[in-house]
PDB file of C-alpha atoms in Angstrom:
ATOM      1  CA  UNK A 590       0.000   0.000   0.000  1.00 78.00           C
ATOM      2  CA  UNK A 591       1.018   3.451  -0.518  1.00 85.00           C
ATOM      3  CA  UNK A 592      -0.067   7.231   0.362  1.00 85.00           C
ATOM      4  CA  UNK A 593      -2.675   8.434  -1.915  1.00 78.00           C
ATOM      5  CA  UNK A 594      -0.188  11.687  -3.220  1.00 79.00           C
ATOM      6  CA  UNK A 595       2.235   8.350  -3.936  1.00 82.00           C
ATOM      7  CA  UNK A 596      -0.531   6.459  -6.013  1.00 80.00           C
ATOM      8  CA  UNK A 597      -0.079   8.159  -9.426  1.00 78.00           C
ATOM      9  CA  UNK A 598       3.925   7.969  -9.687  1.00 81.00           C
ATOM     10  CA  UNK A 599       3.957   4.305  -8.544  1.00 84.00           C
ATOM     11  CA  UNK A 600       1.025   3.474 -11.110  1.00 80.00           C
ATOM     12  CA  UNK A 601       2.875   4.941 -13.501  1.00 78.00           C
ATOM     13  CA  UNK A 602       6.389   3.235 -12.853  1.00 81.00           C
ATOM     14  CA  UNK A 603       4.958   0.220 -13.640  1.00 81.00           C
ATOM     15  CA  UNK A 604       2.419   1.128 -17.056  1.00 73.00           C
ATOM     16  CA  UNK A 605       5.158   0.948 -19.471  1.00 68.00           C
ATOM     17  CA  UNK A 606       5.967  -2.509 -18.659  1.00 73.00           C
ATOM     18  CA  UNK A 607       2.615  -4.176 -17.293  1.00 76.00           C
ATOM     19  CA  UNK A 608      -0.686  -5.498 -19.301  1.00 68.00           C
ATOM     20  CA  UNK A 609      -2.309  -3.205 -16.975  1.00 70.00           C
ATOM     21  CA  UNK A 610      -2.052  -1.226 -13.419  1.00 75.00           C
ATOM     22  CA  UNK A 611      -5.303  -0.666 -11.131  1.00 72.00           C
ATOM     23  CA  UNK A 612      -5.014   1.017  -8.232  1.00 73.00           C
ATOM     24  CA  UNK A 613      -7.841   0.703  -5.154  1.00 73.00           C
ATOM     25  CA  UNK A 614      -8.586   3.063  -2.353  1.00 69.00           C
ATOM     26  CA  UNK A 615      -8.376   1.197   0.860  1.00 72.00           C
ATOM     27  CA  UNK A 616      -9.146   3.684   3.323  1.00 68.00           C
ATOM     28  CA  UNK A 617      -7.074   6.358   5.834  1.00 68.00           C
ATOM     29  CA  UNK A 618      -5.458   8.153   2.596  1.00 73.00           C
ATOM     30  CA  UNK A 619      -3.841   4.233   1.657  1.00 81.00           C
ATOM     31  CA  UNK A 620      -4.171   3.050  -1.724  1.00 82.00           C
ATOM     32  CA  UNK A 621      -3.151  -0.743  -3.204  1.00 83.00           C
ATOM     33  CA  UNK A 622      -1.536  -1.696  -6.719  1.00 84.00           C
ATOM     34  CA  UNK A 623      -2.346  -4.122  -8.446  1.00 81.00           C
ATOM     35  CA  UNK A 624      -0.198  -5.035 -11.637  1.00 82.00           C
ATOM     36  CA  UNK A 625      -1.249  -7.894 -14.291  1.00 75.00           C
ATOM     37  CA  UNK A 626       1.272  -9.423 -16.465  1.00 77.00           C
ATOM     38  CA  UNK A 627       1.201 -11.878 -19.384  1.00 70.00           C
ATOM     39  CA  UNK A 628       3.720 -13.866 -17.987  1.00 77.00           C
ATOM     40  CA  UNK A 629       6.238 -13.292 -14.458  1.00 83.00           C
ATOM     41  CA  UNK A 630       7.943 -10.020 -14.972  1.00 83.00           C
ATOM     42  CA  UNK A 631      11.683  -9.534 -14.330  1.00 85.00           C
ATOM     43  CA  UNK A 632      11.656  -8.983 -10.179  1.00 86.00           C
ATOM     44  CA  UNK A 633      14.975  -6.768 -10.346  1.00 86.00           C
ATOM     45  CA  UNK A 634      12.451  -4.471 -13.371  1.00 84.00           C
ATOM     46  CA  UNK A 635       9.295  -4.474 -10.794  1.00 86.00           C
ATOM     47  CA  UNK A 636      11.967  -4.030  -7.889  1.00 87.00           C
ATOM     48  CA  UNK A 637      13.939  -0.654  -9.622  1.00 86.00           C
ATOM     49  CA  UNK A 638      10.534   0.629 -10.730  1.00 86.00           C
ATOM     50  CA  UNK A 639       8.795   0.731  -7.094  1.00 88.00           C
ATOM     51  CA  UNK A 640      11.989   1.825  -5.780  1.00 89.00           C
ATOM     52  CA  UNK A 641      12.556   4.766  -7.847  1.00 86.00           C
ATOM     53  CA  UNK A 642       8.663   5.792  -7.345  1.00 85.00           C
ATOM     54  CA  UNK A 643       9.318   5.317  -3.499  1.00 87.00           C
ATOM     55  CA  UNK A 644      12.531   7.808  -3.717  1.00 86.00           C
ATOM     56  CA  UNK A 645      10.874  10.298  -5.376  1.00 83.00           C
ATOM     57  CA  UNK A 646       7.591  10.346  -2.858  1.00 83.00           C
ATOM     58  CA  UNK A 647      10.059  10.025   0.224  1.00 85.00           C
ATOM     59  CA  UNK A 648       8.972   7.005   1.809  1.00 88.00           C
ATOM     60  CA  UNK A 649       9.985   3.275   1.781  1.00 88.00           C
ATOM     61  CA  UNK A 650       9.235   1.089  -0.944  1.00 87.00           C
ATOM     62  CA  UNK A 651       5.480  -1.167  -0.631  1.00 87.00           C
ATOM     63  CA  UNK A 652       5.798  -4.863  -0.060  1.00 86.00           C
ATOM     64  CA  UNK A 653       5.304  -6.938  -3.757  1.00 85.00           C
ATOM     65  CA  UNK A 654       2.858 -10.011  -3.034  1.00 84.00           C
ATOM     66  CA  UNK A 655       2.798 -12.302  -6.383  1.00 83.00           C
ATOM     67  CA  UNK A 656      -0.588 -14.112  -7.433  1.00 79.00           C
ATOM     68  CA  UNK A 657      -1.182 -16.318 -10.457  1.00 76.00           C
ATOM     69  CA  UNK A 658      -4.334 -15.350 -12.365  1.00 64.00           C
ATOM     70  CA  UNK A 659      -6.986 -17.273 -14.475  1.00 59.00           C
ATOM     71  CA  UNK A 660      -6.348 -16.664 -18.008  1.00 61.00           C
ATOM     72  CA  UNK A 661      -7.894 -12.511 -18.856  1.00 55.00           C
ATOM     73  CA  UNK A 662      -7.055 -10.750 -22.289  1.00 54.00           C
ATOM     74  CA  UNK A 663      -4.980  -7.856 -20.031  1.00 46.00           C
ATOM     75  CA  UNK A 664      -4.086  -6.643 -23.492  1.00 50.00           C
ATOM     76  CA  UNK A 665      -7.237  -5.419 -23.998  1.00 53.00           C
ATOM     77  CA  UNK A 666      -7.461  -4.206 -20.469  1.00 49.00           C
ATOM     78  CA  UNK A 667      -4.694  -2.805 -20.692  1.00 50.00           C
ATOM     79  CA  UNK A 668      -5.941  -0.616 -23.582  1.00 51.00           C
ATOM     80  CA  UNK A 669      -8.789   0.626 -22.429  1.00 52.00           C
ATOM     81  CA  UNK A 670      -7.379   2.156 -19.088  1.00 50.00           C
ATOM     82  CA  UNK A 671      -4.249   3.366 -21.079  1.00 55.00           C
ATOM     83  CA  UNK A 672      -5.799   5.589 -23.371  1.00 62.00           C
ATOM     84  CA  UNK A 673      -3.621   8.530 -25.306  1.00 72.00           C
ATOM     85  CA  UNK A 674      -2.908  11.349 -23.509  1.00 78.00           C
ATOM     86  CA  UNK A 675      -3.689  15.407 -24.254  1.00 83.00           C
ATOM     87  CA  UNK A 676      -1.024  17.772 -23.094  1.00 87.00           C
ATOM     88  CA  UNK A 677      -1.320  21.171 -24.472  1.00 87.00           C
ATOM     89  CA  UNK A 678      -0.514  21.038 -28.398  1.00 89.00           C
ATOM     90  CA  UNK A 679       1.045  17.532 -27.908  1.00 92.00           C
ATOM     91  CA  UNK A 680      -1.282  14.306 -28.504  1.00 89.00           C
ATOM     92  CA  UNK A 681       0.410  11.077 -27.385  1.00 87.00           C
ATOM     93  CA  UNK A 682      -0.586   7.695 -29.096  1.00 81.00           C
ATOM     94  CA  UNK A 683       0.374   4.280 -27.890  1.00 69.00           C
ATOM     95  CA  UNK A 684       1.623   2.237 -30.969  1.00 62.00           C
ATOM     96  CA  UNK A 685      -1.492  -0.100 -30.180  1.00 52.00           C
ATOM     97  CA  UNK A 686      -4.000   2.794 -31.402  1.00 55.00           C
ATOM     98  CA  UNK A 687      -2.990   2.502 -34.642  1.00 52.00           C
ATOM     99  CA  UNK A 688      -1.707   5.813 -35.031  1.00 49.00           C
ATOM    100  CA  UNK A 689       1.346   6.843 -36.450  1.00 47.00           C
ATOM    101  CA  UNK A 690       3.211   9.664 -35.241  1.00 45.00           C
ATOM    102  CA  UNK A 691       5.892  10.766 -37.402  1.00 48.00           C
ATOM    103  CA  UNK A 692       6.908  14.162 -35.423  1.00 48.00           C
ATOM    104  CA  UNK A 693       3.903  16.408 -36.270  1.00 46.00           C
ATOM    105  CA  UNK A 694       0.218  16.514 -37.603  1.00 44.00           C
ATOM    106  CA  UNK A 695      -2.119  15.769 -34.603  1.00 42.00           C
ATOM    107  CA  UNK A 696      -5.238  17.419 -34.164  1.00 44.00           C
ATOM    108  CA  UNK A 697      -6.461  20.804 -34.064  1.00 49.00           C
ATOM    109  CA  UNK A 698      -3.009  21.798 -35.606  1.00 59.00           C
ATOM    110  CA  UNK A 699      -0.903  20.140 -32.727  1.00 81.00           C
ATOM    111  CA  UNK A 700       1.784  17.492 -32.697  1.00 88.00           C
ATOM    112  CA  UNK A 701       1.032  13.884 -32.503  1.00 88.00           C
ATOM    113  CA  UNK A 702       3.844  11.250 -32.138  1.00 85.00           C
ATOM    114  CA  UNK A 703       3.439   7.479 -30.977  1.00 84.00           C
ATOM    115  CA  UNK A 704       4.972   6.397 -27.562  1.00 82.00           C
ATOM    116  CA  UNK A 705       5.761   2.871 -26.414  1.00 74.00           C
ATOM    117  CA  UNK A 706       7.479   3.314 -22.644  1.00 61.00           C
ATOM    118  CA  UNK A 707       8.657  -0.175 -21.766  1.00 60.00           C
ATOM    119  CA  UNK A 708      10.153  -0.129 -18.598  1.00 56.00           C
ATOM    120  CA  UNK A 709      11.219   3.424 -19.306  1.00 51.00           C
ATOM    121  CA  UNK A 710       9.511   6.096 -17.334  1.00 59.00           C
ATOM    122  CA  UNK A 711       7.880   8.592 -18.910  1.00 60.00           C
ATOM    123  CA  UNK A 712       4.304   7.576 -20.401  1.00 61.00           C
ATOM    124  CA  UNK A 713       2.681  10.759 -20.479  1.00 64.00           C
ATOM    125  CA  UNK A 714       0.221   9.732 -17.599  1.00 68.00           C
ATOM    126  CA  UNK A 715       2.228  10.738 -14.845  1.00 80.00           C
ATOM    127  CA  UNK A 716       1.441  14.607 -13.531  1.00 85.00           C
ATOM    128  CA  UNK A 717       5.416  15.949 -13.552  1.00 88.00           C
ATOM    129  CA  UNK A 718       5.333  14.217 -17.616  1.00 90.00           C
ATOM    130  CA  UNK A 719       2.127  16.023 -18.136  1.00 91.00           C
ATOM    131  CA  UNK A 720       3.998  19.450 -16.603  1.00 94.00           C
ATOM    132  CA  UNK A 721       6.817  19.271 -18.749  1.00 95.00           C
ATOM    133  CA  UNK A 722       4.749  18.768 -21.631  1.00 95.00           C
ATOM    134  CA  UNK A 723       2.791  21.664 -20.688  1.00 95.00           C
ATOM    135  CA  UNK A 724       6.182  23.578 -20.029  1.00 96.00           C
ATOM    136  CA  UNK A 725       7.330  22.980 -23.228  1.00 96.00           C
ATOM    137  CA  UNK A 726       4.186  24.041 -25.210  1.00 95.00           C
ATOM    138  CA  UNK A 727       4.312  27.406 -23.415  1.00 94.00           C
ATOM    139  CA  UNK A 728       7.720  27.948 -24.222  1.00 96.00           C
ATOM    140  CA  UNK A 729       7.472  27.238 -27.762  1.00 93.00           C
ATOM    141  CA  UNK A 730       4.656  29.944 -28.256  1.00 92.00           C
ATOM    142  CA  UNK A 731       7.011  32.441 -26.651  1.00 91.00           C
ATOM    143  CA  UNK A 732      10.389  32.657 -27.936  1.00 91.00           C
ATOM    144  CA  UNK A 733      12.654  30.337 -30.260  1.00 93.00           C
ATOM    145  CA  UNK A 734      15.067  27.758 -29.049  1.00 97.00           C
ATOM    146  CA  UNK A 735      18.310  26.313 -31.064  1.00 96.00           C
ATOM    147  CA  UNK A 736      19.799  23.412 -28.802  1.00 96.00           C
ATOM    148  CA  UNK A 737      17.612  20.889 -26.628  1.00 98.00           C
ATOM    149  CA  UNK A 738      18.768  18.786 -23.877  1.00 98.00           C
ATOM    150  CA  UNK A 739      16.447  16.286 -22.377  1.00 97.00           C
ATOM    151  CA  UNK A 740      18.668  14.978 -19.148  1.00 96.00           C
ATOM    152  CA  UNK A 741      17.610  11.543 -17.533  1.00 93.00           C
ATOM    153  CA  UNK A 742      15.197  10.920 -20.850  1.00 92.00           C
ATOM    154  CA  UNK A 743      13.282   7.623 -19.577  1.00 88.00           C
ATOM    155  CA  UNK A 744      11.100   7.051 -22.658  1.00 86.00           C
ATOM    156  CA  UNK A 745      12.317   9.883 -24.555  1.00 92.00           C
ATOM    157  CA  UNK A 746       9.129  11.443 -24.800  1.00 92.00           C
ATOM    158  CA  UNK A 747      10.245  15.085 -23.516  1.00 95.00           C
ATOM    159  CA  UNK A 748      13.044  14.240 -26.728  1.00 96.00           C
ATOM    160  CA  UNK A 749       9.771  13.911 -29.024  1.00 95.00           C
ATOM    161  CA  UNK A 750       7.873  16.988 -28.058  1.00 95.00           C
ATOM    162  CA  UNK A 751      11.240  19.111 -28.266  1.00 96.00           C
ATOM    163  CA  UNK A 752      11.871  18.007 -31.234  1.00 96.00           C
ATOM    164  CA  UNK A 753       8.648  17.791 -33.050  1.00 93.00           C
ATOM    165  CA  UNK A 754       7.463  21.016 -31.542  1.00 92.00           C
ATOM    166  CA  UNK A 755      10.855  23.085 -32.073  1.00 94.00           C
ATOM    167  CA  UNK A 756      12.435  21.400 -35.097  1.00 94.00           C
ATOM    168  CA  UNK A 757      15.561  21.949 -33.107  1.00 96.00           C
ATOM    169  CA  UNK A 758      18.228  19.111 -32.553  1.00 97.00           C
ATOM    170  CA  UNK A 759      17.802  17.606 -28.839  1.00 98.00           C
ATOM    171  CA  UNK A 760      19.978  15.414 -26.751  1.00 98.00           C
ATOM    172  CA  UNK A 761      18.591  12.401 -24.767  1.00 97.00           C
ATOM    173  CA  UNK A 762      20.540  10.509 -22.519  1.00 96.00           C
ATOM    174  CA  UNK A 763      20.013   8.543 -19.701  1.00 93.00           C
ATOM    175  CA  UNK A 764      22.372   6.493 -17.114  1.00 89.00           C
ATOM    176  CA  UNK A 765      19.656   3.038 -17.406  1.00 86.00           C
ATOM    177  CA  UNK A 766      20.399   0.922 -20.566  1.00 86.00           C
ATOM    178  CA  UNK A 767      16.666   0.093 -20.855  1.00 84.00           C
ATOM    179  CA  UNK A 768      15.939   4.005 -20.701  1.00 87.00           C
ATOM    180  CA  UNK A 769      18.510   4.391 -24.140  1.00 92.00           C
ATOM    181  CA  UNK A 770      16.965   1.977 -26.066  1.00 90.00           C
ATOM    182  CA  UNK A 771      13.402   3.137 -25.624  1.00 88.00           C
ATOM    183  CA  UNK A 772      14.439   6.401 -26.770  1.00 93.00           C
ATOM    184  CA  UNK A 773      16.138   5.354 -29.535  1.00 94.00           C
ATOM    185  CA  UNK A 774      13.636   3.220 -30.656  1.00 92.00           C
ATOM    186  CA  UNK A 775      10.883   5.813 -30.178  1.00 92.00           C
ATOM    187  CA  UNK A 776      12.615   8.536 -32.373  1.00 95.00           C
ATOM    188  CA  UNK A 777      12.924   5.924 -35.014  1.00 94.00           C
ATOM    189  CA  UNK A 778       9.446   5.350 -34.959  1.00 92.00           C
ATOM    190  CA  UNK A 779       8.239   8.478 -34.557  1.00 93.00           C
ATOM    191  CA  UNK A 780      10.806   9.972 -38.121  1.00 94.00           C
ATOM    192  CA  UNK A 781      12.562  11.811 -35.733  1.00 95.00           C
ATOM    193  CA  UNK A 782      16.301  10.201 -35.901  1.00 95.00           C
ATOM    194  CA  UNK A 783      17.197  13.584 -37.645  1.00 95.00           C
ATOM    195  CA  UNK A 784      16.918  15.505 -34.738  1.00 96.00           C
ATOM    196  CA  UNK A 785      17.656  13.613 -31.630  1.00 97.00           C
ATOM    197  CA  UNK A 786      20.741  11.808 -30.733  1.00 97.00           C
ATOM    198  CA  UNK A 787      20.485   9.163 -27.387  1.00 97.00           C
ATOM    199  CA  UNK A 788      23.630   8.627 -25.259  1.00 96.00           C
ATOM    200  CA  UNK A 789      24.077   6.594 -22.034  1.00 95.00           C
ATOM    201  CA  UNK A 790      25.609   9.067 -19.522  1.00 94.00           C
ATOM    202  CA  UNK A 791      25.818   9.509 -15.891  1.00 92.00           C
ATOM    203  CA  UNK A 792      24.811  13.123 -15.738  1.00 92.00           C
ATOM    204  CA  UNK A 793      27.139  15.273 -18.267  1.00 95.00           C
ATOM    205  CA  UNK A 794      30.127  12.449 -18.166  1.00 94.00           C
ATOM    206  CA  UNK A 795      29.238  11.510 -21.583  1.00 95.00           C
ATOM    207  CA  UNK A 796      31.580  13.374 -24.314  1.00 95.00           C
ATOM    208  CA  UNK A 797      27.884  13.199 -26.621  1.00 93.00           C
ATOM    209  CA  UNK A 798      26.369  15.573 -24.060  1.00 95.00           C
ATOM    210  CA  UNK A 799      29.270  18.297 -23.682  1.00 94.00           C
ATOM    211  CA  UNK A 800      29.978  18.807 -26.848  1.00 95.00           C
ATOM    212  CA  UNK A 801      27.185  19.813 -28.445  1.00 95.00           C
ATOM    213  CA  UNK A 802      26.572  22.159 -24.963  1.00 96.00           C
ATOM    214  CA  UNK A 803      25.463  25.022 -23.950  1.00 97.00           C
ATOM    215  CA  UNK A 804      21.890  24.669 -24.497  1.00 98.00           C
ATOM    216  CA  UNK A 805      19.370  26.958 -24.438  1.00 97.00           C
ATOM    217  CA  UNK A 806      16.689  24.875 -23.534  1.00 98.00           C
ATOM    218  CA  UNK A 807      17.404  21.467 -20.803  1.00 98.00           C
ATOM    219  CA  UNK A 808      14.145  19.181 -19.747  1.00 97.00           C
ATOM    220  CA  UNK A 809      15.699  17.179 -16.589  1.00 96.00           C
ATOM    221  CA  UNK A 810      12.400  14.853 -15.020  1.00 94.00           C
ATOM    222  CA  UNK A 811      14.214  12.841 -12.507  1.00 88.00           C
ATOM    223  CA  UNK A 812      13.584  13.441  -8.648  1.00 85.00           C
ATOM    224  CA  UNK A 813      14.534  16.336  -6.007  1.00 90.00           C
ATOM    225  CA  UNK A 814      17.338  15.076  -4.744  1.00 89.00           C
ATOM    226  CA  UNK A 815      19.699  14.608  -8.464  1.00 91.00           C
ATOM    227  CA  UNK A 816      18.300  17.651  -9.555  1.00 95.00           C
ATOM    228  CA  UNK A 817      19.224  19.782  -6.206  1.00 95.00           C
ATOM    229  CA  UNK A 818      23.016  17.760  -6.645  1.00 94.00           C
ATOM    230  CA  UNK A 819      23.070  18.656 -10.388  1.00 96.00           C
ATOM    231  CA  UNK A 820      22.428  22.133  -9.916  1.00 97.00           C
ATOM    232  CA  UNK A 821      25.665  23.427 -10.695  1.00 97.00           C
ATOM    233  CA  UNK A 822      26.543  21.225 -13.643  1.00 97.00           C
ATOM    234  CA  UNK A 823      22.859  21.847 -15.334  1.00 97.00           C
ATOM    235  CA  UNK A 824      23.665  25.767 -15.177  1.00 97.00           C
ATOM    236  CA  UNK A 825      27.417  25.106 -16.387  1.00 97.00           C
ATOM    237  CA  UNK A 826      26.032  23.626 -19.791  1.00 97.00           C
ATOM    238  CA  UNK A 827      23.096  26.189 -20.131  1.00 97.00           C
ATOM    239  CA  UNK A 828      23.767  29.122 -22.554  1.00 96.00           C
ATOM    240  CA  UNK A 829      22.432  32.411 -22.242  1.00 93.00           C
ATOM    241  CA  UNK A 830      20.143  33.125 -22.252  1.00 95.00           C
ATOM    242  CA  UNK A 831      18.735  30.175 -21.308  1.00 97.00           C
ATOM    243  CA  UNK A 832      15.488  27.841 -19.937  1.00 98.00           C
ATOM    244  CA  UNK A 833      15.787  25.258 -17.423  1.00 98.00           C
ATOM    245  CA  UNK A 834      12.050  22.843 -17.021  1.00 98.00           C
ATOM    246  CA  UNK A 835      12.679  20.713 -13.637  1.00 97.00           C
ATOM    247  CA  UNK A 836       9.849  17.925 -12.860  1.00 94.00           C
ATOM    248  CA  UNK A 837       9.783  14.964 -10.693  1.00 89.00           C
ATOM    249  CA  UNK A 838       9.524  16.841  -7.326  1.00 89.00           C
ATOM    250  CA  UNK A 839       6.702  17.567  -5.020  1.00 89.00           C
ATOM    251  CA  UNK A 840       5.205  20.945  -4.050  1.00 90.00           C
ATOM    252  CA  UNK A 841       6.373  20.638  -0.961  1.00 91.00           C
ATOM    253  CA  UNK A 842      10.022  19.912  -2.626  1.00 93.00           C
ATOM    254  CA  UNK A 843       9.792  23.093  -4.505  1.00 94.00           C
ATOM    255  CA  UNK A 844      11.311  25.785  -2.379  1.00 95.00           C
ATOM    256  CA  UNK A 845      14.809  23.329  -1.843  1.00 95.00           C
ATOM    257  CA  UNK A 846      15.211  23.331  -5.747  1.00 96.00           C
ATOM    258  CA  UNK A 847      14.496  27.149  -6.007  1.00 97.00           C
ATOM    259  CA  UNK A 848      16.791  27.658  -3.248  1.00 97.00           C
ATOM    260  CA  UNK A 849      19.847  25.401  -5.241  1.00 97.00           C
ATOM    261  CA  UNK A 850      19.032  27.098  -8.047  1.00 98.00           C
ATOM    262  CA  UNK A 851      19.117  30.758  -7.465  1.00 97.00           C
ATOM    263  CA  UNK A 852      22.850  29.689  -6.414  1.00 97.00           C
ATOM    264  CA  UNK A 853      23.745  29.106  -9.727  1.00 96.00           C
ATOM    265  CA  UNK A 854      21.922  32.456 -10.851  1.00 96.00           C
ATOM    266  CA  UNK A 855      19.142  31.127 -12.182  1.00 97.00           C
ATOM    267  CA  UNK A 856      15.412  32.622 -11.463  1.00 96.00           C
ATOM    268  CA  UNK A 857      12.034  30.957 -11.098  1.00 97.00           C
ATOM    269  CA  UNK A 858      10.221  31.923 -13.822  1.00 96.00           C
ATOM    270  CA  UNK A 859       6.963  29.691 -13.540  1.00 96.00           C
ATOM    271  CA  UNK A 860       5.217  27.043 -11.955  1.00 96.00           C
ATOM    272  CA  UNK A 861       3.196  24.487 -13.038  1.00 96.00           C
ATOM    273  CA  UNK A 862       1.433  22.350 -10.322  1.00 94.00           C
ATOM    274  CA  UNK A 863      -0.610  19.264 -10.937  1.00 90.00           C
ATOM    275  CA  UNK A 864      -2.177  17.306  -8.096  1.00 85.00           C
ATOM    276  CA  UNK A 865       0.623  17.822  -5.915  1.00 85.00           C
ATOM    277  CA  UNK A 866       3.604  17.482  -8.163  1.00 91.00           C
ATOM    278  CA  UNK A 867       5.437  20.529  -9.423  1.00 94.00           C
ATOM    279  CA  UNK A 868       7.236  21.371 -12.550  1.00 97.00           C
ATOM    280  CA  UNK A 869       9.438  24.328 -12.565  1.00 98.00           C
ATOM    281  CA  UNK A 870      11.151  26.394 -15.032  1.00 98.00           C
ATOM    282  CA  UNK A 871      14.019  28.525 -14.384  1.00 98.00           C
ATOM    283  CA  UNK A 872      15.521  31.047 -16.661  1.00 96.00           C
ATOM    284  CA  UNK A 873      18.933  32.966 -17.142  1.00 93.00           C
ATOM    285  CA  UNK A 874      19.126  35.789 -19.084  1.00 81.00           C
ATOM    286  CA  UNK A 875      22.329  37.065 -21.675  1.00 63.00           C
ATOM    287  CA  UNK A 876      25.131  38.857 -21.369  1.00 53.00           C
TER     288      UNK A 876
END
């Protein structure tokens, strides 16, 4: 069981990789999980998921109880209470809708691409995905950007809407191996290989990430505590001016990363709160 502000991030650690995720109210603010696979899932997958869901809510990891099922088509289940997400201009398909994305089109003039997360995080259902989504729309009707960064990328899907949305090259990378080839294989799909290049990196150690710095626009949806620690790298590879979008934190994490921040000389510049998760952006101006 988990806190009911937890619910949403765990349910979403485990989408990309599950048939399906329900989650049941049972009572005093505690909510249960329940995910159905096809067959037994990889433990050590389950186990990184709930454990990276549990760091970024601040409290211990939930106790995994395995049951074998009668026979269900979780596919379709799956499906139905999966169904593509609306963030701003961006419309996100799952490869199961039949849709393809290719980088643009959409609806109502916005930009539609297809998303498969695996075990990646980053499935567009999760409220600090949703933010930076949001985050990036408004950015892109306000000024122009030349050189994206998306830092700890998950499913690449922050990669997509940069690039789609700004037809500016973008940098993914990620430290999980399973996080890099999601991305990859998510621009390919998606006719996007032109403008995004994936590298494995522990925070800027990667040559692929420095080179091609300073950017003027970094997406970093990870947790508090990496982002607070990254501070002063993130604002060493940001140009100026420059736009910083931080997710993966809860409102009552925001005033620690504002605090790191403005260290580094960077200002809040907006806030974008959804059900108790924040997403920040911070900006720098020029010379």
């Amino acid at each position: 069981m988990v806190p009911a502000p937890a619910a949403p991030l765990f349910e979403d650690s485990l989408a990309g990789f599950a048939e399906a995720v329900s989650r049941f109210e049972v009572g005093k603010g505690a909510w249960r999980l329940q995910a159905l696979f096809r067959q037994r899932p990889d433990m050590a997958l389950v186990d990184r998921a709930l454990a990276a869901a549990a760091s970024a809510s601040g409290i211990e990891a939930p106790a995994v109880v395995e049951e074998t099922l009668a026979e269900r088509d979780w596919l379709a289940l799956n499906r139905a209470q999966f169904p593509p997400v609306q963030a701003g201009r961006f419309f996100i398909a799952r490869s199961h809708d039949g849709g393809s994305g290719r980088g643009g089109g959409g609806r109502s003039g916005g930009v539609r691409f297809t998303l498969d997360a695996g075990p990646a995080f980053g499935s567009g259902t999760h409220e600090s995905t949703r933010g930076c989504l949001l985050a990036i729309d408004r950015l892109a009707r306000r000024r122009r950007f030349h050189n994206g960064l998306d830092l700890g990328c998950g499913s690449g899907i922050l990669s997509l809407a940069m690039a789609a949305a700004l037809r500016i090259p973008v940098v993914a990378a990620d430290i999980d191996d399973w996080a890099v080839r999601t991305t990859a294989a998510n621009v390919r799909a998606n006719g996007l290989a032109p403008w995004v290049r994936v590298h494995k990196s522990n925070g800027f150690a990667a040559l692929g990430l420095r080179r091609p710095a300073p950017y003027d626009l970094i997406a970093a949806n990870i947790l508090a505590r990496p982002l607070i620690a990254m501070a002063p790298a993130i604002a060493r590879h940001l140009a100026r001016p420059g736009t910083v979008i931080l997710s993966g934190l809860l409102r009552t994490q925001e005033a620690a990363l504002v605090a790191a921040y403005r260290l580094q000389g960077l200002r809040l510049a907006e806030r974008i709160r959804i059900d108790g998760w924040s997403t920040l952006i911070f900006a720098r101006g020029g010379r």
